[in-house]
XYZ file of C-alpha atoms in Angstrom:
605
model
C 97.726 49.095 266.535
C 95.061 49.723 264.315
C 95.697 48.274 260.530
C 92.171 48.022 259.540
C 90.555 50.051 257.308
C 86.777 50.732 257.112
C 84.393 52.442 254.698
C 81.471 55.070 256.235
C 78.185 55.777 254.870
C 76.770 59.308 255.688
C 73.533 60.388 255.206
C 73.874 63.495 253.492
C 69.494 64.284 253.125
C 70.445 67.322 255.812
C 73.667 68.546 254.994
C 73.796 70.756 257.603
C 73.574 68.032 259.900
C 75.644 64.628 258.071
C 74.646 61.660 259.697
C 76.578 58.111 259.883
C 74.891 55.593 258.996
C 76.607 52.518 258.824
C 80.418 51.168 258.441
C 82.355 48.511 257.147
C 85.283 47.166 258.161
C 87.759 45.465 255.928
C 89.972 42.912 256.519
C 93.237 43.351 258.546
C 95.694 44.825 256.476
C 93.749 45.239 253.907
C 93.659 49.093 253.787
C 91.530 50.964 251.614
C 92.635 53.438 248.995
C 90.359 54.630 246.120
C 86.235 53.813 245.887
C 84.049 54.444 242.630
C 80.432 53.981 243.050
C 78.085 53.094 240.236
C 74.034 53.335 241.058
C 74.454 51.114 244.355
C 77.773 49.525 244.264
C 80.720 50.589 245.359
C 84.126 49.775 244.289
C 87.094 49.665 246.548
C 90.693 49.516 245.758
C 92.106 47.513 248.679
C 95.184 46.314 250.014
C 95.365 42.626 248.197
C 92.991 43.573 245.474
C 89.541 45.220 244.071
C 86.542 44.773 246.570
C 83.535 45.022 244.827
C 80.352 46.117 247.434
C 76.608 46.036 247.494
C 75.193 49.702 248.861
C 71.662 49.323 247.835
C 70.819 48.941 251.799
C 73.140 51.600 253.475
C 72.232 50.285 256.514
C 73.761 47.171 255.966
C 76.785 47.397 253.435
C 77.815 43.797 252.267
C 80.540 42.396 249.868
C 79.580 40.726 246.557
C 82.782 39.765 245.306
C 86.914 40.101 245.752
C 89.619 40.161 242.920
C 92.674 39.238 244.325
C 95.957 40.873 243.176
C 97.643 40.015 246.122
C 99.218 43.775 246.581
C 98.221 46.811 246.936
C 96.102 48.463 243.907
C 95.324 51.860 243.645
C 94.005 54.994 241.200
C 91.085 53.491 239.883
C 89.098 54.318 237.045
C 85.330 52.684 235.768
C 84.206 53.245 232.392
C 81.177 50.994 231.790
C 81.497 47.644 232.516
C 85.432 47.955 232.777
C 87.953 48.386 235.910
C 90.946 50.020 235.668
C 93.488 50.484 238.380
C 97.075 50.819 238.651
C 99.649 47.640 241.221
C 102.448 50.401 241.636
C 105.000 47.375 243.036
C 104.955 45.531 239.571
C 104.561 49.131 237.447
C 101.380 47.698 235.966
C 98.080 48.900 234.774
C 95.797 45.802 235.184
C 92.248 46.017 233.132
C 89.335 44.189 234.773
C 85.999 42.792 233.473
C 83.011 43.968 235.974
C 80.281 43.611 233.479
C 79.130 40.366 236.117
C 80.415 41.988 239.478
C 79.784 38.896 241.225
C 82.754 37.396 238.826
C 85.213 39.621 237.617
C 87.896 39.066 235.331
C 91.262 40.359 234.012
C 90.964 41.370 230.890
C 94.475 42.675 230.146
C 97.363 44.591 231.471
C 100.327 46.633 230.610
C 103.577 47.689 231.981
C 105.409 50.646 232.236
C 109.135 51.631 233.047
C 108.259 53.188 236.575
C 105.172 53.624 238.934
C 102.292 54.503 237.854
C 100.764 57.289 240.215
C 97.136 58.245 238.290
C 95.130 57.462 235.435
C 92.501 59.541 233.173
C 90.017 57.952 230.437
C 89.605 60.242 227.525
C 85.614 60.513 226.393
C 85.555 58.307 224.130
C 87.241 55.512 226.239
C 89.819 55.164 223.395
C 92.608 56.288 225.413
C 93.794 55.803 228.968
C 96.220 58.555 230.455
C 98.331 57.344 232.827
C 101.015 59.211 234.961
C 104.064 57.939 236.599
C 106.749 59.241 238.454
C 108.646 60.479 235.390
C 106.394 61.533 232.351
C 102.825 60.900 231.315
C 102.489 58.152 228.760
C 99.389 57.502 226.375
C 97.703 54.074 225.688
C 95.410 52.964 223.446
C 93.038 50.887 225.000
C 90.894 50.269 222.038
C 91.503 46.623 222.242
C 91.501 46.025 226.395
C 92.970 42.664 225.728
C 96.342 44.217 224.160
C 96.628 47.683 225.436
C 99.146 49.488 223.777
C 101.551 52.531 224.782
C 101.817 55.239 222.199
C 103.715 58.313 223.266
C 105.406 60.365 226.528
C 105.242 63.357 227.429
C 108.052 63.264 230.110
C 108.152 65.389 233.243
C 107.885 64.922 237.151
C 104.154 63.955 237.645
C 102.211 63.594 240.308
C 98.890 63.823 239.519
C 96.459 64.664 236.397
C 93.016 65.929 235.496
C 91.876 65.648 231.949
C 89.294 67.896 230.494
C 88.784 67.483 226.206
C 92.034 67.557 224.999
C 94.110 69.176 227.175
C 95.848 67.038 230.159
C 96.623 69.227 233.342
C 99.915 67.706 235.353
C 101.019 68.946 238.762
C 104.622 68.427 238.341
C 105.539 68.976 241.935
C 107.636 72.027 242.382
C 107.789 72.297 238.757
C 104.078 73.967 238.634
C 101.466 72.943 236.351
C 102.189 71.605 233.020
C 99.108 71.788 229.924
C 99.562 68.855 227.855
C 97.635 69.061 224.028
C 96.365 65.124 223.280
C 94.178 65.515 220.460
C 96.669 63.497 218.940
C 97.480 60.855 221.258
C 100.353 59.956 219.575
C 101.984 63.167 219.510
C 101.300 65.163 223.030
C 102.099 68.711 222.793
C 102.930 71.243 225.632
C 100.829 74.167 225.384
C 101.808 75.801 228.698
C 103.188 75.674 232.049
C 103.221 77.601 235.339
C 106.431 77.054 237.504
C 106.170 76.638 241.265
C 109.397 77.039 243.568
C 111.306 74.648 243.992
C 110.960 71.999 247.098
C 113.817 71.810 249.663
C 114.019 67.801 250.263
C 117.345 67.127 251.910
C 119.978 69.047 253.936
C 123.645 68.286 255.011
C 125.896 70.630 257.352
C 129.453 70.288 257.081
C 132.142 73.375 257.824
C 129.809 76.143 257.977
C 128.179 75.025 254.941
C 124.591 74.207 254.649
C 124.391 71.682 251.776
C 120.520 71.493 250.643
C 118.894 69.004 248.079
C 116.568 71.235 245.827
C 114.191 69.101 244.415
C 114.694 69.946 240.239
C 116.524 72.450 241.366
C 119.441 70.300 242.470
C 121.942 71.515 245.001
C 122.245 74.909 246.660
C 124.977 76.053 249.149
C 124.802 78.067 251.683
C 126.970 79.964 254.069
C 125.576 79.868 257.491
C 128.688 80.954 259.375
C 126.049 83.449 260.428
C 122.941 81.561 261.047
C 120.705 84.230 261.172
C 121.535 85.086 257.863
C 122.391 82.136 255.788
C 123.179 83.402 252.200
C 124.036 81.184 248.889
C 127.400 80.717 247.629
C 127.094 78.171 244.881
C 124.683 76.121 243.122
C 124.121 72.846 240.909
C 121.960 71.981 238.661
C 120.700 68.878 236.363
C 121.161 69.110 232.557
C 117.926 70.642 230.990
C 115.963 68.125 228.567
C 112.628 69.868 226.188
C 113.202 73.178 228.608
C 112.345 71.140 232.019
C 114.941 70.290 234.375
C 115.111 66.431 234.560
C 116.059 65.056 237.912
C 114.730 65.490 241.267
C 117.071 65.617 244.890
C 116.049 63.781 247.913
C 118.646 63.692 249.599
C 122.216 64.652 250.237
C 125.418 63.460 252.039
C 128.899 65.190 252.235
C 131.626 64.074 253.174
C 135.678 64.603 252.459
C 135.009 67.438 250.253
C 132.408 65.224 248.331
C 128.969 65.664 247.892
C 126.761 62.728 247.339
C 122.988 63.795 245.779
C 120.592 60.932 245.582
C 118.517 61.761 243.013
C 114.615 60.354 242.877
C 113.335 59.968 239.357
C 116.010 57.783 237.774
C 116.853 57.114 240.472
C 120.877 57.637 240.667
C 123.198 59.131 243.026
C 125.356 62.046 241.742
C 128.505 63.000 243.081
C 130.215 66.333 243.327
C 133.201 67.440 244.516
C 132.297 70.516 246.981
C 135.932 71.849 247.882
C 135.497 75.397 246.424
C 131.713 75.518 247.763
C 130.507 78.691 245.315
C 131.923 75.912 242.416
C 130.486 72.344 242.664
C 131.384 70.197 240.083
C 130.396 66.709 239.247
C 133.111 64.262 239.363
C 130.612 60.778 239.065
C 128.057 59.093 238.818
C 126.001 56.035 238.890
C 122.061 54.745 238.222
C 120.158 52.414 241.191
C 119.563 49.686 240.178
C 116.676 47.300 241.486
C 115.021 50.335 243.438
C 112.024 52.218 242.698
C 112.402 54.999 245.294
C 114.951 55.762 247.144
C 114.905 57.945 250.523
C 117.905 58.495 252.333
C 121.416 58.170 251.178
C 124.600 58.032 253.996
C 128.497 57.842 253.523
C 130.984 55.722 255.319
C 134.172 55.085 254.460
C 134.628 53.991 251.017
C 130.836 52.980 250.749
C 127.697 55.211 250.324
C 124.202 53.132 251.502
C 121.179 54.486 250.014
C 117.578 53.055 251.058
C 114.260 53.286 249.372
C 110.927 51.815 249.083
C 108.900 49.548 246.391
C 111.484 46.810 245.153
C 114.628 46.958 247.328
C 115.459 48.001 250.824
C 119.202 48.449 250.758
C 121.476 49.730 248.194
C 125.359 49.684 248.908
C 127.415 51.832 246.356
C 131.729 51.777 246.060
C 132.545 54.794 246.103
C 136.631 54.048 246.473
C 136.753 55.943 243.507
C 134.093 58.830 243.146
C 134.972 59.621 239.665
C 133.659 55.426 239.173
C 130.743 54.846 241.618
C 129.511 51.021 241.641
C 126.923 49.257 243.082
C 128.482 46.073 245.160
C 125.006 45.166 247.172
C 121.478 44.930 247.348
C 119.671 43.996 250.501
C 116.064 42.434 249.850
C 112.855 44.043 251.673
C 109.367 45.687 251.304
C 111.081 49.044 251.825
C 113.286 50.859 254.008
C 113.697 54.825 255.407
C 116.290 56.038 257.658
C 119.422 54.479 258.447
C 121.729 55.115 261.534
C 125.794 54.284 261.033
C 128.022 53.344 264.111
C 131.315 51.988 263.315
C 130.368 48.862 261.391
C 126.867 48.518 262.551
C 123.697 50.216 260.598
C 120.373 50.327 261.966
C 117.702 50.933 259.216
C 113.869 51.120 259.882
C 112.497 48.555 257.464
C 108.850 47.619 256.507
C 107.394 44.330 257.772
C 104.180 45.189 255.890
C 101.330 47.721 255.272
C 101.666 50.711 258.076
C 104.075 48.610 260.259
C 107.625 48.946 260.789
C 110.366 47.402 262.835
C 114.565 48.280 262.884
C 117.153 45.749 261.712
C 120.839 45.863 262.625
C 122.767 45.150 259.808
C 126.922 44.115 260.468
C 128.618 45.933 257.548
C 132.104 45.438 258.569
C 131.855 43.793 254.880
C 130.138 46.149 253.322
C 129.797 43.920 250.099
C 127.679 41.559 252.056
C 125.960 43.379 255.027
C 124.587 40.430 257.548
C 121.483 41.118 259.909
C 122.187 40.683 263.788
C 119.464 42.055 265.220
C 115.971 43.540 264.864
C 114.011 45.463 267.137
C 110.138 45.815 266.980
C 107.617 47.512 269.298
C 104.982 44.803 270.408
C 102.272 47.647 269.160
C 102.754 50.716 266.913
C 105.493 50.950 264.416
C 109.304 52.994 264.610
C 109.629 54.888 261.375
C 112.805 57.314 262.251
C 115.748 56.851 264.332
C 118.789 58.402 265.719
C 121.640 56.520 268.089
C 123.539 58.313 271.237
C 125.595 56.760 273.296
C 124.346 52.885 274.111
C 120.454 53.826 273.329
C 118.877 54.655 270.389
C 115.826 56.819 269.847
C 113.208 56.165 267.520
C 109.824 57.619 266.580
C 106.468 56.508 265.134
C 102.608 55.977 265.463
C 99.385 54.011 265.998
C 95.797 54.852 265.637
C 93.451 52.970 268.529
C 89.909 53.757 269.124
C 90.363 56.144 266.090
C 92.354 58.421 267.474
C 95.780 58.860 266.579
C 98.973 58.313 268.850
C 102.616 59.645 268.578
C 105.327 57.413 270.176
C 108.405 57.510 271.697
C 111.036 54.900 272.229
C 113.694 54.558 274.316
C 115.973 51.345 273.382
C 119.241 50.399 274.863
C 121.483 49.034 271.812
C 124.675 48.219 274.217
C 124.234 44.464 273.171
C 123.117 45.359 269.123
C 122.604 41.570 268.922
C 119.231 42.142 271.276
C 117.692 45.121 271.373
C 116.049 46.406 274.680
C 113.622 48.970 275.095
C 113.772 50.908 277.902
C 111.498 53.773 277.811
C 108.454 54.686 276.340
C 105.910 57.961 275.528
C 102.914 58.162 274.194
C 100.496 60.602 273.298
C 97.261 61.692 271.780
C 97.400 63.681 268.522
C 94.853 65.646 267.485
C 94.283 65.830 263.551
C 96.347 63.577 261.082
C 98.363 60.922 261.273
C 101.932 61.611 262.572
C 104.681 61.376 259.934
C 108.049 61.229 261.508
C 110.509 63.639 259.803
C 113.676 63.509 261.621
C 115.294 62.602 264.970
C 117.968 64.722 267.181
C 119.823 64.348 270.311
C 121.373 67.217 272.386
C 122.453 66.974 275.905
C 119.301 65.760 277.567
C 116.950 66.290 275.256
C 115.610 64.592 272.206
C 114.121 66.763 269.126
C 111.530 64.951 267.378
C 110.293 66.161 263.746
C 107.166 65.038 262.565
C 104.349 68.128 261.663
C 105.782 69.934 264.362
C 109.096 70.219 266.085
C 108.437 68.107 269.382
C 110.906 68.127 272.232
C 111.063 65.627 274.842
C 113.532 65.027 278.465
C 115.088 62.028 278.218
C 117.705 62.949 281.031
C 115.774 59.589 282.356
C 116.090 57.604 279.548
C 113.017 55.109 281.303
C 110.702 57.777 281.685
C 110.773 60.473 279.178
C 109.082 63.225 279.545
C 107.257 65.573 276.749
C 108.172 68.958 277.068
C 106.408 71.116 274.315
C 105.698 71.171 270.530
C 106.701 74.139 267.801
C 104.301 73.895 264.401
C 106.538 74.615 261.311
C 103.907 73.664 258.682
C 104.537 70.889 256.129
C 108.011 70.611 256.779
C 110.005 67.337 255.096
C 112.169 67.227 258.056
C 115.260 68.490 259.574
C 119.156 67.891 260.199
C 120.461 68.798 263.748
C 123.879 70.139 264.239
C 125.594 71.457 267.121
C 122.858 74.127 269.115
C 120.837 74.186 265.690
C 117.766 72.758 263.627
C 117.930 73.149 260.012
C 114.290 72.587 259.413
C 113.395 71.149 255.200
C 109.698 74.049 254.598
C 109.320 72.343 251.831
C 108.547 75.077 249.077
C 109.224 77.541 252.386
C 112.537 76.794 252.216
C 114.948 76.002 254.813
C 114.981 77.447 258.453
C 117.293 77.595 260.888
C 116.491 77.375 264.862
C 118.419 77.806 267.273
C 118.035 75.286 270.478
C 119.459 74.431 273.495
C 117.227 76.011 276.041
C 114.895 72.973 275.049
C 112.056 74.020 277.408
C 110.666 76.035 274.330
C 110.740 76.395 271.454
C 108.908 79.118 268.299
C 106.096 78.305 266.823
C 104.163 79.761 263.536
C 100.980 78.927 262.919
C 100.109 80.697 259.790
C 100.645 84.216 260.879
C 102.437 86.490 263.174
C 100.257 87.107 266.791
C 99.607 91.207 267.042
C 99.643 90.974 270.863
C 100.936 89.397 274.270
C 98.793 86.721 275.210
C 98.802 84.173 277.845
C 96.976 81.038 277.893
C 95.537 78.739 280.698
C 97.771 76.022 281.412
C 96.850 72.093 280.662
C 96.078 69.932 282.138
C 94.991 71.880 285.008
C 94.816 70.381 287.567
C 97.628 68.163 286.951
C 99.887 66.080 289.109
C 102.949 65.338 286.862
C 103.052 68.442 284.615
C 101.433 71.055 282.454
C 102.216 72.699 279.625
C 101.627 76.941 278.989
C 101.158 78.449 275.520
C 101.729 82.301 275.365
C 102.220 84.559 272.086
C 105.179 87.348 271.682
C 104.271 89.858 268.797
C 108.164 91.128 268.182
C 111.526 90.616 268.956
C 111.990 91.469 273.000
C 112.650 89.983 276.179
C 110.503 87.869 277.690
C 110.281 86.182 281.414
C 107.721 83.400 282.517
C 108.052 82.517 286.154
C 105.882 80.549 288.849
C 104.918 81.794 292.246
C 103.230 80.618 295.070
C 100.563 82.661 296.600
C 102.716 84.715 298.933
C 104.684 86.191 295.991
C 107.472 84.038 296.500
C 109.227 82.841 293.178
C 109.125 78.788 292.557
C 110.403 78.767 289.288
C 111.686 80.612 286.371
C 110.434 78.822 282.682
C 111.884 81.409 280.441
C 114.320 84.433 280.668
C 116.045 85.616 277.801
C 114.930 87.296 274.379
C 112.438 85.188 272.270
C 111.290 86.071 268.291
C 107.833 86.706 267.103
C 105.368 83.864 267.468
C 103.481 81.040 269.448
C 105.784 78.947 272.220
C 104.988 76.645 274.399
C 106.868 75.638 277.900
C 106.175 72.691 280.004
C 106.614 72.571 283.800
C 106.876 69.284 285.774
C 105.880 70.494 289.384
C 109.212 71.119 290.778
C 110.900 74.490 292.060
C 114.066 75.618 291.195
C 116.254 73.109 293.132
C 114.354 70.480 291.699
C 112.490 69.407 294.380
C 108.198 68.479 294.111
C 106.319 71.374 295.093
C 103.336 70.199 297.192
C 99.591 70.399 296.334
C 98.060 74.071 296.219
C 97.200 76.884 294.194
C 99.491 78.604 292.190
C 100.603 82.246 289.915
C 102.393 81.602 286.813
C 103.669 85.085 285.226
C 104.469 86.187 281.835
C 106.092 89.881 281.182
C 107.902 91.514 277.904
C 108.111 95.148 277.654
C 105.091 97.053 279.406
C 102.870 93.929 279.405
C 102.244 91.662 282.257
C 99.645 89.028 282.883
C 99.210 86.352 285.186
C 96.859 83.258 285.807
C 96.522 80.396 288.216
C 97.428 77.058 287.916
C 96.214 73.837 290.840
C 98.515 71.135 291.659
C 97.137 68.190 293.028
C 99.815 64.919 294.290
């Protein structure tokens, strides 16, 4: 896989016509994340440290010096002859001489009580503004030997923009927040604009959807009916200044319990959910030692949360909900999903920058969880699992040749000890990088979240076979139950899809289609299968079938009654009885209501 990160210089004399002009690459693993330039040179938050570059030949890019913090820095900030930029793993802002950018050096730093995601210079250079995860905080930086931290202004940040005295936060869902700081000392809201809430987590248990609400906390849904899922019950965090003042992740239930892993401390709540239009909280406890947590799971008497920046693994007691207590704390770079069979976890752990591996873990002592096994692909990363049966299926990505690449693995966990992989996919993706958001297993097929829903055959588990795609925007994820997909919109919401004919599946791509429409198959030709796209503009019944050129039907793709929107179907060359047809022309037909349309497709063995 590709960990190395470069820097391009266009030539922007013609910008109708940008021009490249040269690139650098940086050292492996040493990814690039922020660059100020300065007349001609460029500085470059890195991986390990601050890169400082000499641009005044474009053609020909070269590096004058390195400051090595040995992790990754980010958010930087010049002001004359001073660097600043923030190490989010020690919660630091670090304060750099440049004025000789052959030699710099630190001048000071200064530490807050969580990551620090952005910082801000007032005019005058007095003042640095620096957001973290959980308020904006002031510091005087007056003296950049002794920096100093004057006042917060707290609320979920994640970025800010400061223009005279007025900060502007985006607070997440929460909107935009106008901070006064003509008094540093003393920051003042002046106004804010509330956003809707961001759907992070989901849980089904009993006909109950259980969804982590971002500030909004926990809703609670009755989706005996899934087409029409309605809210029964609700809970929310304790208000602090008129802002709500946690965040949900994620959610677990279990026994009647609810447990709500909550970001910004971060903490894990627990509610009892037996009367579902009444939640109450019935405990609580704060996570210690971790910076972010992701994913929280219950089994037995033990809940195992696991987050990134600080530790990996986080086992909580929770014997007695009403007295929640942390018993362990397994060490690591970071971790994100984690699978539970009987007294086994599997938990997709960093190994470093953009790479990514699975460790078994026994927990049959759940006090003092032992790793067994560890499985990593030999290229690419796994970033999201599930486990069915004796294989487990896992997700992830690599970038070659500057293209990016979704994969697939197949890996046969029979003997947890040694991991065995046993089938593999991979495939070109057009636009970003893929961000796995969920894995789900039903009968023979595999649903794969990332951007879009992705469904794949794995009725071979050796050779698994991609089937289609379904776009649902920026969805967070999803949580697969029985025949459905409860798919996290983010601010959207939640959705609910129904699956099982996993040939095809929905898709919206920012809008309703008006018309029928049938697209030309691809590959084409093709020898092991093709895909169709076609567009339904309402609620009817729909057939796609495949002919040969005497009329005679080869295959039916879809029969039944499909919703508004894009789909896609994928066909892999065999007729009905499942047999390879042979090479030759032939008719694939789509028909709802009064429309019909057909086009040809060549086969070619």
């Amino acid at each position: 896989p590709n960990k190395e990160g470069w820097l391009k210089v266009i030539d922007l004399s013609d910008p109708g016509h940008p021009r490249e002009l040269s690139t650098y690459n940086f050292e492996r693993l040493n990814l690039p994340s922020d660059i100020w330039i300065s007349e001609d040179i460029a500085y470059v938050t890195v991986g390990r440290g601050l890169q400082i570059m000499d641009f005044s030949d474009p053609l020909h890019p070269s590096k004058i010096s390195f400051y090595t913090t040995n992790e990754p820095c980010h958010n930087l900030y010049i002001r004359g002859k001073v660097a600043y930029f923030t190490l989010p793993g020690r919660r630091l802002l670090e304060i750099v001489d440049i004025s000789d950018p052959s030699d710099p050096k630190k001048l000071g730093e200064i530490a807050f009580d969580d990551i620090p995601t952005d910082v801000e210079l007032s005019e005058d250079g007095r003042y640095a503004y620096v957001a973290t995860i959980k308020k904006l905080v002031a510091v005087d930086i007056g003296d950049t030997l002794s920096p100093k931290k004057l006042e917060c202004y707290y609320g979920n940040v994640k970025d800010i923009s400061l223009s005279g005295d007025l900060v502007y936060i985006a607070a997440f869902e929460r909107g935009l927040n106008v901070v006064d700081v003509s008094d540093p000392s003393r920051p003042e809201v002046v106004s804010s604009y509330e956003t809707g809430h961001t759907v992070t987590g989901v849980w089904v248990s009993k006909g109950y959807a259980y969804v982590a609400y971002g500030s909004g906390g926990l809703r609670i849904l009755d989706i005996s009916v899934p087409s029409e899922p309605r809210q029964v019950g609700r809970w929310e965090w304790e208000k602090e200044e008129g802002f709500q003042t946690g965040a949900a992740k994620d959610v677990c239930v279990s026994h009647n319990i609810a447990y709500l892993l909550e970001c910004e401390g971060p903490s894990l709540y627990i509610l009892d959910v037996s009367d579902p239009t009444s939640p109450e909280k019935i405990g609580f406890c704060d996570i210690e030692g971790m910076n972010y947590p992701n994913t929280v799971r219950v089994s037995g008497n033990h809940a195992y949360i696991t987050g990134s920046i600080g530790t990996a693994l986080i086992v909580v007691d929770i014997s007695d909900p009403t007295d929640p207590k942390q018993v362990f704390s397994y060490p690591g770079m970071g971790a994100g999903n984690i699978c539970i069979v009987d007294s086994l976890a599997y938990v997709t752990m960093s190994r470093g920058i953009g790479d990514y591996a699975v460790e078994v873990l026994d927990i049959s002592n759940p006090s003092d969880p032992k790793k067994i096994g560890e499985y990593g692909p030999s290229s690419g990363k796994i970033e999201d699992i599930t486990i069915s049966g004796r294989y487990m299926y896992g997700i992830g990505s690599h970038i070659f040749g500057g293209e990016h690449y979704f994969d697939f693995y197949v890996v046969d966990v029979t003997d947890p000890s040694c991991p065995k992989q046993v089938g593999y996919l991979s495939m070109p993706v057009e636009g970003s990088i893929i961000i796995p958001r969920g894995v789900y297993v039903l009968g023979n097929y595999v649903y794969v979240g990332t951007y879009s829903i992705w469904v794949i055959d794995i009725s071979d588990p050796s050779n698994p076979i991609y089937l289609g795609r379904s776009s649902m925007g920026s969805g967070a994820g999803f949580y697969g139950y029985g025949n459905y997909l409860y798919v996290l919109g983010g601010t959207d919401g939640l959705y609910i899809l129904r699956i099982g004919e996993a040939t095809y599946i929905g898709e919206d791509q920012g809008g309703l289609p008006e018309s029928f429409s049938l697209g030309q198959n691809y590959p084409n030709p093709f020898n092991r299968g093709t895909v169709v796209r076609f567009q339904v503009p309402d609620d009817t019944r729909v057939s796609l079938k495949v002919y040969d050129l005497l009329g005679r039907e080869v295959r039916t793709l879809v029969e039944g009654r499909l919703g508004a929107g894009e789909y896609e179907v994928f066909w892999d060359g065999r007729d009905k009885g499942g047999r390879p047809v042979g090479s030759g022309v032939y008719l694939y037909r789509l028909k709802g209501g009064r429309y019909s349309e057909a086009k040809r497709m060549l086969i070619l063995r």
